[in-house]
GROMACS .gro file of C-alpha atoms in nm:
model
  471
    1MET     CA    1  -6.162   7.670  19.861
    2ARG     CA    2  -6.507   7.802  19.948
    3LYS     CA    3  -6.430   7.755  20.320
    4ARG     CA    4  -6.130   7.987  20.312
    5ASP     CA    5  -6.128   8.328  20.482
    6LYS     CA    6  -6.267   8.617  20.276
    7LYS     CA    7  -5.952   8.814  20.356
    8ARG     CA    8  -5.771   8.590  20.109
    9SER     CA    9  -6.001   8.666  19.816
   10SER     CA   10  -5.725   8.829  19.615
   11SER     CA   11  -5.501   8.526  19.669
   12LEU     CA   12  -5.783   8.299  19.566
   13LEU     CA   13  -5.837   8.501  19.250
   14ALA     CA   14  -5.470   8.464  19.161
   15ALA     CA   15  -5.486   8.093  19.237
   16ALA     CA   16  -5.795   8.057  19.020
   17ILE     CA   17  -5.618   8.224  18.732
   18ALA     CA   18  -5.324   7.989  18.782
   19LEU     CA   19  -5.567   7.698  18.788
   20VAL     CA   20  -5.721   7.796  18.456
   21VAL     CA   21  -5.381   7.849  18.295
   22ALA     CA   22  -5.237   7.525  18.429
   23ALA     CA   23  -5.543   7.324  18.339
   24THR     CA   24  -5.537   7.445  17.980
   25THR     CA   25  -5.167   7.459  17.910
   26GLY     CA   26  -4.978   7.234  18.154
   27PRO     CA   27  -4.620   7.267  18.279
   28ALA     CA   28  -4.394   7.566  18.245
   29THR     CA   29  -4.079   7.613  18.048
   30ALA     CA   30  -3.860   7.909  17.971
   31ASP     CA   31  -3.973   7.894  17.610
   32GLY     CA   32  -4.312   8.040  17.694
   33PRO     CA   33  -4.630   7.916  17.525
   34GLY     CA   34  -4.561   7.668  17.253
   35LEU     CA   35  -4.609   7.327  17.103
   36ASN     CA   36  -4.548   6.993  17.265
   37HIS     CA   37  -4.180   6.959  17.179
   38GLN     CA   38  -4.179   6.583  17.212
   39THR     CA   39  -4.444   6.580  16.945
   40THR     CA   40  -4.253   6.803  16.708
   41LEU     CA   41  -3.950   6.579  16.757
   42GLY     CA   42  -4.163   6.275  16.686
   43TYR     CA   43  -4.116   6.003  16.430
   44ALA     CA   44  -4.350   5.909  16.151
   45ALA     CA   45  -4.535   5.580  16.136
   46ASP     CA   46  -4.248   5.431  15.934
   47GLY     CA   47  -4.020   5.462  16.237
   48LEU     CA   48  -3.798   5.756  16.139
   49ALA     CA   49  -3.691   6.015  16.392
   50ALA     CA   50  -3.750   6.380  16.312
   51ASP     CA   51  -3.388   6.411  16.203
   52ASN     CA   52  -3.438   6.105  15.978
   53GLU     CA   53  -3.216   5.898  16.202
   54PRO     CA   54  -3.327   5.534  16.178
   55LYS     CA   55  -3.534   5.455  16.487
   56ASP     CA   56  -3.544   5.077  16.522
   57MET     CA   57  -3.863   5.006  16.710
   58HIS     CA   58  -4.009   4.699  16.553
   59GLY     CA   59  -3.798   4.385  16.535
   60PRO     CA   60  -3.687   4.151  16.810
   61ASN     CA   61  -3.323   4.219  16.735
   62ASP     CA   62  -3.085   4.484  16.614
   63ASN     CA   63  -2.751   4.431  16.453
   64GLY     CA   64  -2.629   4.786  16.484
   65GLY     CA   65  -2.300   4.879  16.631
   66PRO     CA   66  -2.185   4.925  16.990
   67ASN     CA   67  -2.173   5.257  17.254
   68ASP     CA   68  -2.044   5.413  17.572
   69ALA     CA   69  -2.255   5.653  17.730
   70ASP     CA   70  -2.063   5.756  18.035
   71GLY     CA   71  -1.772   5.923  18.180
   72PRO     CA   72  -1.486   6.113  18.043
   73ASP     CA   73  -1.409   5.766  17.917
   74ASP     CA   74  -1.593   5.809  17.588
   75THR     CA   75  -1.420   6.026  17.332
   76ASP     CA   76  -1.674   6.026  17.056
   77GLY     CA   77  -1.769   6.304  16.821
   78PRO     CA   78  -1.953   6.633  16.838
   79ASN     CA   79  -2.263   6.708  17.033
   80ASP     CA   80  -2.620   6.761  16.932
   81GLU     CA   81  -2.690   7.101  17.076
   82GLY     CA   82  -3.068   7.097  17.056
   83GLY     CA   83  -3.284   7.400  17.126
   84ARG     CA   84  -3.235   7.686  17.368
   85SER     CA   85  -3.467   7.937  17.523
   86ASP     CA   86  -3.499   8.270  17.341
   87GLU     CA   87  -3.591   8.455  17.661
   88PRO     CA   88  -3.429   8.260  17.944
   89GLY     CA   89  -3.452   8.543  18.195
   90VAL     CA   90  -3.828   8.592  18.156
   91GLU     CA   91  -4.059   8.430  18.406
   92PRO     CA   92  -4.204   8.142  18.202
   93THR     CA   93  -4.565   8.070  18.135
   94PRO     CA   94  -4.715   7.721  18.118
   95GLU     CA   95  -4.628   7.549  17.795
   96ARG     CA   96  -4.823   7.232  17.723
   97ALA     CA   97  -5.175   7.112  17.768
   98PRO     CA   98  -5.234   6.798  17.974
   99THR     CA   99  -5.414   6.661  17.668
  100SER     CA  100  -5.161   6.507  17.431
  101GLU     CA  101  -5.180   6.331  17.098
  102VAL     CA  102  -4.942   6.069  17.238
  103SER     CA  103  -5.067   5.873  17.538
  104TRP     CA  104  -5.010   5.527  17.672
  105LEU     CA  105  -5.226   5.305  17.884
  106SER     CA  106  -5.043   5.147  18.177
  107PHE     CA  107  -5.169   4.808  18.290
  108PRO     CA  108  -5.003   4.524  18.485
  109GLY     CA  109  -4.722   4.383  18.275
  110GLY     CA  110  -4.759   4.611  17.978
  111ALA     CA  111  -4.842   4.927  17.791
  112PHE     CA  112  -5.071   5.023  17.505
  113ALA     CA  113  -4.940   5.329  17.323
  114VAL     CA  114  -5.162   5.556  17.117
  115ASP     CA  115  -5.053   5.824  16.871
  116SER     CA  116  -5.376   5.998  16.781
  117LEU     CA  117  -5.202   6.235  16.538
  118GLY     CA  118  -5.028   5.959  16.342
  119HIS     CA  119  -5.315   5.712  16.396
  120THR     CA  120  -5.088   5.435  16.522
  121VAL     CA  121  -5.097   5.209  16.827
  122ARG     CA  122  -4.866   4.959  16.992
  123TYR     CA  123  -4.940   4.679  17.239
  124ARG     CA  124  -4.638   4.563  17.436
  125ALA     CA  125  -4.680   4.333  17.734
  126CYS     CA  126  -4.550   4.011  17.885
  127ASP     CA  127  -4.735   3.805  17.623
  128GLY     CA  128  -4.608   3.986  17.314
  129ASP     CA  129  -4.545   4.299  17.112
  130THR     CA  130  -4.744   4.405  16.808
  131GLY     CA  131  -4.492   4.667  16.697
  132ARG     CA  132  -4.630   4.997  16.568
  133VAL     CA  133  -4.961   4.930  16.395
  134ALA     CA  134  -5.148   5.177  16.177
  135ASP     CA  135  -5.514   5.231  16.258
  136PRO     CA  136  -5.649   5.461  15.985
  137ASP     CA  137  -6.000   5.420  16.130
  138MET     CA  138  -5.901   5.548  16.475
  139ARG     CA  139  -6.172   5.773  16.615
  140VAL     CA  140  -6.064   6.080  16.809
  141ALA     CA  141  -6.342   6.273  16.977
  142ALA     CA  142  -6.390   6.457  17.306
  143GLY     CA  143  -6.031   6.392  17.405
  144VAL     CA  144  -6.054   6.014  17.362
  145ALA     CA  145  -5.895   5.785  17.103
  146SER     CA  146  -6.077   5.463  17.027
  147GLY     CA  147  -6.070   5.187  16.772
  148THR     CA  148  -5.987   4.826  16.700
  149VAL     CA  149  -5.681   4.673  16.535
  150VAL     CA  150  -5.620   4.309  16.452
  151VAL     CA  151  -5.267   4.168  16.465
  152GLY     CA  152  -5.186   3.800  16.419
  153GLY     CA  153  -5.545   3.697  16.472
  154THR     CA  154  -5.580   3.893  16.798
  155ALA     CA  155  -5.805   4.198  16.813
  156TYR     CA  156  -5.724   4.493  17.036
  157ARG     CA  157  -6.025   4.713  17.107
  158TYR     CA  158  -5.923   5.028  17.290
  159ARG     CA  159  -6.061   5.341  17.445
  160VAL     CA  160  -5.776   5.563  17.566
  161PRO     CA  161  -5.832   5.919  17.688
  162LEU     CA  162  -5.567   6.165  17.577
  163VAL     CA  163  -5.555   6.322  17.924
  164GLY     CA  164  -5.306   6.185  18.172
  165ARG     CA  165  -5.425   6.022  18.497
  166SER     CA  166  -5.755   5.925  18.335
  167GLU     CA  167  -5.863   5.563  18.316
  168GLY     CA  168  -5.852   5.381  17.986
  169THR     CA  169  -5.956   5.034  17.875
  170LEU     CA  170  -5.820   4.776  17.636
  171GLU     CA  171  -6.001   4.459  17.538
  172VAL     CA  172  -5.786   4.177  17.400
  173ILE     CA  173  -5.991   3.933  17.192
  174GLN     CA  174  -5.844   3.602  17.080
  175ARG     CA  175  -6.010   3.312  16.901
  176HIS     CA  176  -6.147   3.038  17.124
  177ARG     CA  177  -6.069   3.236  17.442
  178PRO     CA  178  -6.277   3.467  17.657
  179PRO     CA  179  -6.192   3.834  17.598
  180THR     CA  180  -5.952   3.995  17.844
  181THR     CA  181  -6.032   4.348  17.959
  182LEU     CA  182  -5.740   4.555  18.082
  183THR     CA  183  -5.786   4.886  18.259
  184GLY     CA  184  -5.525   5.129  18.377
  185VAL     CA  185  -5.398   5.480  18.416
  186VAL     CA  186  -5.333   5.687  18.106
  187VAL     CA  187  -4.983   5.835  18.097
  188THR     CA  188  -4.894   6.146  17.900
  189SER     CA  189  -4.572   6.340  17.889
  190PRO     CA  190  -4.604   6.542  18.097
  191GLN     CA  191  -4.869   6.410  18.330
  192PRO     CA  192  -5.111   6.685  18.432
  193PRO     CA  193  -5.091   6.799  18.794
  194THR     CA  194  -5.319   6.639  19.050
  195ASP     CA  195  -5.372   6.981  19.207
  196PRO     CA  196  -5.314   7.269  18.962
  197VAL     CA  197  -5.335   7.533  19.235
  198ALA     CA  198  -5.060   7.365  19.437
  199GLY     CA  199  -4.878   7.299  19.112
  200ALA     CA  200  -4.869   7.668  19.027
  201ARG     CA  201  -4.640   7.717  19.325
  202LEU     CA  202  -4.370   7.526  19.138
  203PHE     CA  203  -4.373   7.756  18.835
  204PRO     CA  204  -4.124   8.011  18.973
  205LEU     CA  205  -3.861   7.737  18.981
  206SER     CA  206  -3.853   7.730  18.602
  207GLY     CA  207  -3.769   8.101  18.597
  208GLN     CA  208  -3.479   8.040  18.834
  209LEU     CA  209  -3.353   7.749  18.623
  210ALA     CA  210  -3.387   7.962  18.311
  211ARG     CA  211  -3.139   8.209  18.453
  212VAL     CA  212  -2.887   7.929  18.515
  213VAL     CA  213  -2.937   7.806  18.159
  214ALA     CA  214  -2.892   8.157  18.022
  215ASP     CA  215  -2.560   8.191  18.206
  216ALA     CA  216  -2.428   7.867  18.056
  217ASN     CA  217  -2.281   8.031  17.745
  218LEU     CA  218  -2.074   7.729  17.642
  219ASN     CA  219  -2.334   7.465  17.722
  220PRO     CA  220  -2.681   7.436  17.576
  221ALA     CA  221  -2.868   7.304  17.879
  222GLY     CA  222  -3.210   7.171  17.970
  223ALA     CA  223  -3.382   7.077  18.293
  224THR     CA  224  -3.709   6.905  18.374
  225VAL     CA  225  -3.842   6.869  18.728
  226ARG     CA  226  -4.148   6.675  18.846
  227ASP     CA  227  -4.294   6.680  19.193
  228LEU     CA  228  -4.358   6.323  19.310
  229SER     CA  229  -4.469   6.402  19.663
  230GLY     CA  230  -4.792   6.590  19.601
  231ARG     CA  231  -4.653   6.895  19.781
  232TYR     CA  232  -4.666   7.081  19.450
  233GLY     CA  233  -4.963   6.891  19.310
  234ASP     CA  234  -4.737   6.652  19.115
  235GLN     CA  235  -4.664   6.941  18.880
  236GLN     CA  236  -4.385   6.924  18.617
  237VAL     CA  237  -4.185   7.222  18.495
  238SER     CA  238  -3.906   7.242  18.243
  239VAL     CA  239  -3.658   7.472  18.076
  240ASN     CA  240  -3.552   7.351  17.732
  241GLY     CA  241  -3.713   7.018  17.816
  242SER     CA  242  -3.688   6.910  17.453
  243LEU     CA  243  -3.311   6.964  17.434
  244ARG     CA  244  -3.176   6.651  17.265
  245PRO     CA  245  -2.806   6.600  17.342
  246LYS     CA  246  -2.619   6.272  17.328
  247ALA     CA  247  -2.760   6.051  17.600
  248ALA     CA  248  -2.423   5.935  17.735
  249SER     CA  249  -2.472   5.680  18.013
  250VAL     CA  250  -2.819   5.807  18.099
  251ILE     CA  251  -2.934   5.560  17.830
  252LYS     CA  252  -2.841   5.281  18.072
  253LEU     CA  253  -3.159   5.354  18.268
  254TRP     CA  254  -3.370   5.223  17.980
  255ILE     CA  255  -3.152   4.911  17.952
  256LEU     CA  256  -3.214   4.842  18.321
  257VAL     CA  257  -3.589   4.902  18.296
  258GLU     CA  258  -3.620   4.660  18.004
  259LEU     CA  259  -3.433   4.394  18.200
  260LEU     CA  260  -3.645   4.445  18.513
  261ARG     CA  261  -3.963   4.444  18.305
  262ARG     CA  262  -3.873   4.094  18.191
  263VAL     CA  263  -3.809   3.994  18.551
  264ASP     CA  264  -4.157   4.120  18.638
  265CYS     CA  265  -4.300   3.914  18.351
  266GLY     CA  266  -4.133   3.601  18.488
  267GLN     CA  267  -3.927   3.564  18.172
  268VAL     CA  268  -3.587   3.588  18.343
  269SER     CA  269  -3.446   3.578  18.694
  270LEU     CA  270  -3.176   3.806  18.827
  271ASP     CA  271  -3.008   3.490  18.955
  272ASP     CA  272  -2.956   3.375  18.595
  273GLY     CA  273  -2.597   3.384  18.474
  274VAL     CA  274  -2.450   3.524  18.152
  275LEU     CA  275  -2.116   3.416  18.007
  276VAL     CA  276  -1.889   3.719  17.971
  277THR     CA  277  -1.584   3.670  17.750
  278PRO     CA  278  -1.268   3.875  17.690
  279ALA     CA  279  -1.427   4.001  17.369
  280ASP     CA  280  -1.692   4.178  17.578
  281VAL     CA  281  -1.441   4.387  17.770
  282VAL     CA  282  -1.426   4.760  17.698
  283GLY     CA  283  -1.274   5.047  17.891
  284GLY     CA  284  -1.418   5.364  18.034
  285THR     CA  285  -1.624   5.352  18.350
  286GLY     CA  286  -1.693   5.033  18.538
  287GLN     CA  287  -1.541   4.753  18.742
  288LEU     CA  288  -1.592   4.439  18.534
  289GLN     CA  289  -1.309   4.532  18.296
  290PHE     CA  290  -1.062   4.459  18.577
  291GLU     CA  291  -1.182   4.102  18.634
  292THR     CA  292  -1.066   3.780  18.467
  293PHE     CA  293  -1.271   3.636  18.182
  294PRO     CA  294  -1.437   3.421  18.065
  295GLN     CA  295  -1.668   3.395  18.363
  296VAL     CA  296  -2.040   3.369  18.430
  297VAL     CA  297  -2.186   3.686  18.579
  298THR     CA  298  -2.536   3.698  18.726
  299LEU     CA  299  -2.794   3.935  18.584
  300TYR     CA  300  -2.820   4.090  18.929
  301ARG     CA  301  -2.454   4.188  18.932
  302LEU     CA  302  -2.469   4.314  18.574
  303ALA     CA  303  -2.775   4.526  18.659
  304ARG     CA  304  -2.623   4.663  18.977
  305TYR     CA  305  -2.286   4.745  18.819
  306LEU     CA  306  -2.465   4.902  18.522
  307ILE     CA  307  -2.587   5.179  18.753
  308LYS     CA  308  -2.358   5.178  19.057
  309TYR     CA  309  -2.036   5.200  18.854
  310SER     CA  310  -2.191   5.296  18.519
  311ASP     CA  311  -2.023   4.980  18.395
  312ASN     CA  312  -1.973   4.977  18.017
  313VAL     CA  313  -1.902   4.603  18.002
  314ALA     CA  314  -2.228   4.534  18.186
  315ALA     CA  315  -2.416   4.764  17.948
  316ASN     CA  316  -2.286   4.592  17.635
  317VAL     CA  317  -2.344   4.243  17.774
  318LEU     CA  318  -2.700   4.332  17.871
  319ILE     CA  319  -2.774   4.484  17.531
  320THR     CA  320  -2.671   4.155  17.372
  321TYR     CA  321  -2.861   3.952  17.632
  322LEU     CA  322  -3.181   4.149  17.573
  323GLY     CA  323  -3.161   4.091  17.197
  324GLY     CA  324  -2.991   4.404  17.066
  325PHE     CA  325  -3.109   4.761  17.042
  326ALA     CA  326  -3.463   4.691  16.921
  327PRO     CA  327  -3.615   4.567  17.251
  328VAL     CA  328  -3.487   4.871  17.439
  329ASN     CA  329  -3.615   5.099  17.164
  330ALA     CA  330  -3.946   4.912  17.174
  331LEU     CA  331  -3.972   4.997  17.544
  332ILE     CA  332  -3.900   5.360  17.460
  333ASP     CA  333  -4.159   5.359  17.183
  334SER     CA  334  -4.425   5.195  17.400
  335MET     CA  335  -4.395   5.494  17.636
  336ASN     CA  336  -4.403   5.741  17.345
  337GLN     CA  337  -4.068   5.894  17.438
  338ARG     CA  338  -3.993   6.057  17.107
  339SER     CA  339  -3.648   6.206  17.169
  340THR     CA  340  -3.475   5.892  17.299
  341ILE     CA  341  -3.296   5.620  17.105
  342LEU     CA  342  -3.036   5.352  17.172
  343ALA     CA  343  -2.831   5.323  16.853
  344ARG     CA  344  -2.483   5.212  16.958
  345ARG     CA  345  -2.303   5.023  17.231
  346MET     CA  346  -2.068   5.168  17.487
  347LEU     CA  347  -1.733   5.286  17.355
  348ASP     CA  348  -1.804   5.199  16.993
  349SER     CA  349  -1.628   5.493  16.833
  350ALA     CA  350  -1.661   5.339  16.486
  351ALA     CA  351  -2.040   5.343  16.520
  352ALA     CA  352  -2.027   5.703  16.641
  353GLN     CA  353  -1.823   5.802  16.339
  354ARG     CA  354  -2.093   5.645  16.120
  355GLY     CA  355  -2.342   5.876  16.288
  356GLU     CA  356  -2.495   5.607  16.509
  357GLU     CA  357  -2.558   5.776  16.842
  358ASN     CA  358  -2.775   5.759  17.152
  359TYR     CA  359  -2.994   6.059  17.233
  360THR     CA  360  -3.246   6.165  17.492
  361SER     CA  361  -3.407   6.477  17.641
  362PRO     CA  362  -3.486   6.605  17.991
  363ASP     CA  363  -3.856   6.552  17.928
  364ASP     CA  364  -3.806   6.190  17.821
  365VAL     CA  365  -3.586   6.115  18.121
  366VAL     CA  366  -3.844   6.248  18.365
  367SER     CA  367  -4.115   6.062  18.174
  368LEU     CA  368  -3.925   5.740  18.246
  369LEU     CA  369  -3.840   5.829  18.606
  370GLY     CA  370  -4.200   5.928  18.676
  371ALA     CA  371  -4.337   5.606  18.527
  372VAL     CA  372  -4.095   5.400  18.736
  373TRP     CA  373  -4.181   5.591  19.053
  374ASP     CA  374  -4.556   5.563  18.999
  375GLY     CA  375  -4.540   5.189  18.931
  376GLU     CA  376  -4.659   5.231  18.573
  377VAL     CA  377  -4.376   5.035  18.411
  378LEU     CA  378  -4.228   4.816  18.689
  379ASN     CA  379  -4.377   4.637  18.985
  380PRO     CA  380  -4.297   4.767  19.337
  381ALA     CA  381  -4.010   4.524  19.401
  382SER     CA  382  -3.833   4.608  19.073
  383ARG     CA  383  -3.900   4.978  19.123
  384ASP     CA  384  -3.738   4.970  19.465
  385LEU     CA  385  -3.445   4.767  19.334
  386MET     CA  386  -3.380   5.018  19.055
  387ILE     CA  387  -3.394   5.315  19.289
  388GLY     CA  388  -3.169   5.126  19.529
  389PHE     CA  389  -2.907   5.080  19.256
  390MET     CA  390  -2.931   5.452  19.179
  391ARG     CA  391  -2.875   5.535  19.545
  392GLU     CA  392  -2.548   5.339  19.527
  393GLN     CA  393  -2.414   5.547  19.238
  394THR     CA  394  -2.040   5.600  19.289
  395LEU     CA  395  -1.996   5.889  19.043
  396ASN     CA  396  -2.102   6.172  19.269
  397THR     CA  397  -1.941   6.490  19.136
  398LYS     CA  398  -2.262   6.655  19.018
  399ILE     CA  399  -2.600   6.637  19.195
  400PRO     CA  400  -2.466   6.504  19.528
  401ALA     CA  401  -2.170   6.744  19.521
  402ALA     CA  402  -2.406   7.039  19.477
  403LEU     CA  403  -2.626   6.956  19.776
  404PRO     CA  404  -2.562   6.973  20.149
  405PRO     CA  405  -2.405   6.654  20.290
  406GLY     CA  406  -2.656   6.384  20.372
  407VAL     CA  407  -2.932   6.487  20.134
  408PRO     CA  408  -3.071   6.155  20.004
  409VAL     CA  409  -3.052   6.119  19.627
  410ALA     CA  410  -3.074   5.837  19.374
  411HIS     CA  411  -2.920   5.929  19.042
  412LYS     CA  412  -2.747   5.835  18.718
  413THR     CA  413  -2.473   6.036  18.553
  414GLY     CA  414  -2.371   6.065  18.191
  415ASP     CA  415  -2.049   6.213  18.056
  416LEU     CA  416  -1.885   6.258  17.718
  417PRO     CA  417  -1.631   6.518  17.607
  418ASP     CA  418  -1.928   6.708  17.467
  419ALA     CA  419  -2.202   6.624  17.715
  420SER     CA  420  -2.257   6.626  18.090
  421HIS     CA  421  -2.573   6.500  18.262
  422ASP     CA  422  -2.711   6.393  18.595
  423VAL     CA  423  -3.066   6.269  18.646
  424GLY     CA  424  -3.260   6.095  18.918
  425TYR     CA  425  -3.456   6.149  19.236
  426TYR     CA  426  -3.429   6.388  19.529
  427LEU     CA  427  -3.552   6.162  19.809
  428ILE     CA  428  -3.614   6.435  20.066
  429PRO     CA  429  -3.901   6.301  20.281
  430GLY     CA  430  -4.222   6.477  20.189
  431THR     CA  431  -4.060   6.651  19.893
  432GLU     CA  432  -3.962   6.363  19.665
  433THR     CA  433  -3.881   6.497  19.318
  434ALA     CA  434  -3.766   6.361  18.983
  435VAL     CA  435  -3.503   6.571  18.805
  436ALA     CA  436  -3.314   6.565  18.477
  437PHE     CA  437  -3.026   6.803  18.411
  438LEU     CA  438  -2.876   6.762  18.062
  439THR     CA  439  -2.611   6.966  17.883
  440ALA     CA  440  -2.420   6.965  17.557
  441GLY     CA  441  -2.086   7.132  17.495
  442PRO     CA  442  -1.759   7.107  17.693
  443MET     CA  443  -1.787   6.858  17.976
  444ALA     CA  444  -1.603   7.063  18.240
  445THR     CA  445  -1.832   7.365  18.213
  446GLY     CA  446  -2.127   7.132  18.165
  447ASP     CA  447  -2.049   6.972  18.502
  448GLU     CA  448  -2.067   7.311  18.670
  449THR     CA  449  -2.393   7.396  18.492
  450VAL     CA  450  -2.545   7.069  18.616
  451ARG     CA  451  -2.433   7.147  18.970
  452ARG     CA  452  -2.586   7.494  18.953
  453MET     CA  453  -2.917   7.356  18.825
  454ALA     CA  454  -2.915   7.086  19.092
  455ARG     CA  455  -2.856   7.337  19.370
  456THR     CA  456  -3.119   7.574  19.232
  457VAL     CA  457  -3.380   7.301  19.256
  458TYR     CA  458  -3.272   7.204  19.608
  459ASP     CA  459  -3.278   7.562  19.735
  460PHE     CA  460  -3.628   7.605  19.592
  461LEU     CA  461  -3.754   7.284  19.751
  462VAL     CA  462  -3.578   7.327  20.085
  463PRO     CA  463  -3.524   7.699  20.152
  464PRO     CA  464  -3.326   7.797  20.463
  465SER     CA  465  -3.650   7.886  20.642
  466ASP     CA  466  -3.742   7.517  20.622
  467GLY     CA  467  -3.429   7.416  20.807
  468ALA     CA  468  -3.188   7.371  20.521
  469VAL     CA  469  -2.822   7.355  20.612
  470GLU     CA  470  -2.631   7.669  20.522
  471GLU     CA  471  -2.290   7.602  20.368
   0.00000   0.00000   0.00000
């Protein structure tokens, strides 16, 4: 900066102001300054969601009922409308600090989650899962949480900064074995920008998205966007990022990540087969329902169909294979994604009528997509496989339909009569971006709102002056 031309002093002053604001308050939303919404939607140490919905995070299994998350195929009940911006037309100001009371340490094969407000931690890796553990003696000082917990005879001594992209350490101490020291990147939601000055250039996008959200009278809507390329300093912005509608088939992304995590741990192989019976067959989206059963289906085909066709049979079979809802929810909990829960199987209308429903938020979706992209939750081979499946998505009436032909995207849709979503990656070389567009309310108008948000982001990232194709 000090080498720049003096003629740009006024620009530098503005950039410096943006740097101070971004460094102290983080990404922008249309809500203006406020609290970390994922925190206010958080659960207590006993595992309850903010709305007192049971949040099964602890056991190896879950006996709850089934769900469909996708397509006009699911005809379950009313939506959860979530929050909306009070001033959607106002240019937003940064909302959240990069320091968060919920952070997790990413290390090869696992995660160590810290909730410094609730004084709880969770170790989840290839060699085991402690579940949520209270640490009343946790020390929080100078933006760092530290302490020691003992579970099953193993001690976990940790020092985890509460600022994303910092380095944290975890020492695992077992009897009669040398201690193991794990180091890794600290992940917060959102991650702070790598370059706040460059990141400030992304802020106007949230104002443009806010206007789209404000026009969506029938559809509470939320959008979260994270730069993955560095062009905008890896900045994240959001409008109603804490909106918590039904997840629809977007929840299938977490099912896939949990499966691929086990592949990375060497616990399963995608060549392994699973017996699928006629009792597993449900309708809605997907291809497996049209095949003859019983038959053995490989985990690879189940995983691919889960995303490519949003296959409901594949989703339900994989939920059972993984051990029920609890392991997927444990993955969610280990990444401190407070708005997301898997609580029913695909097309289980009886469970929906009992109030058992899957939920997520734009912020949580981008938290997952960012962690996958950055290699914080999957190894490179599994990461590339997941994104490859998303590139094969056959339900292309939203994000792809809104963009000029040929724009590379990898995405996952979600549809219910009262929800319409599309999330994923814009894979424009040099401008790679993670996006999550979620809506509640009537699906038809929600589809159009998603398309408008998707095009708004594209036009911001690739304006006509950069060679974008005019339609």
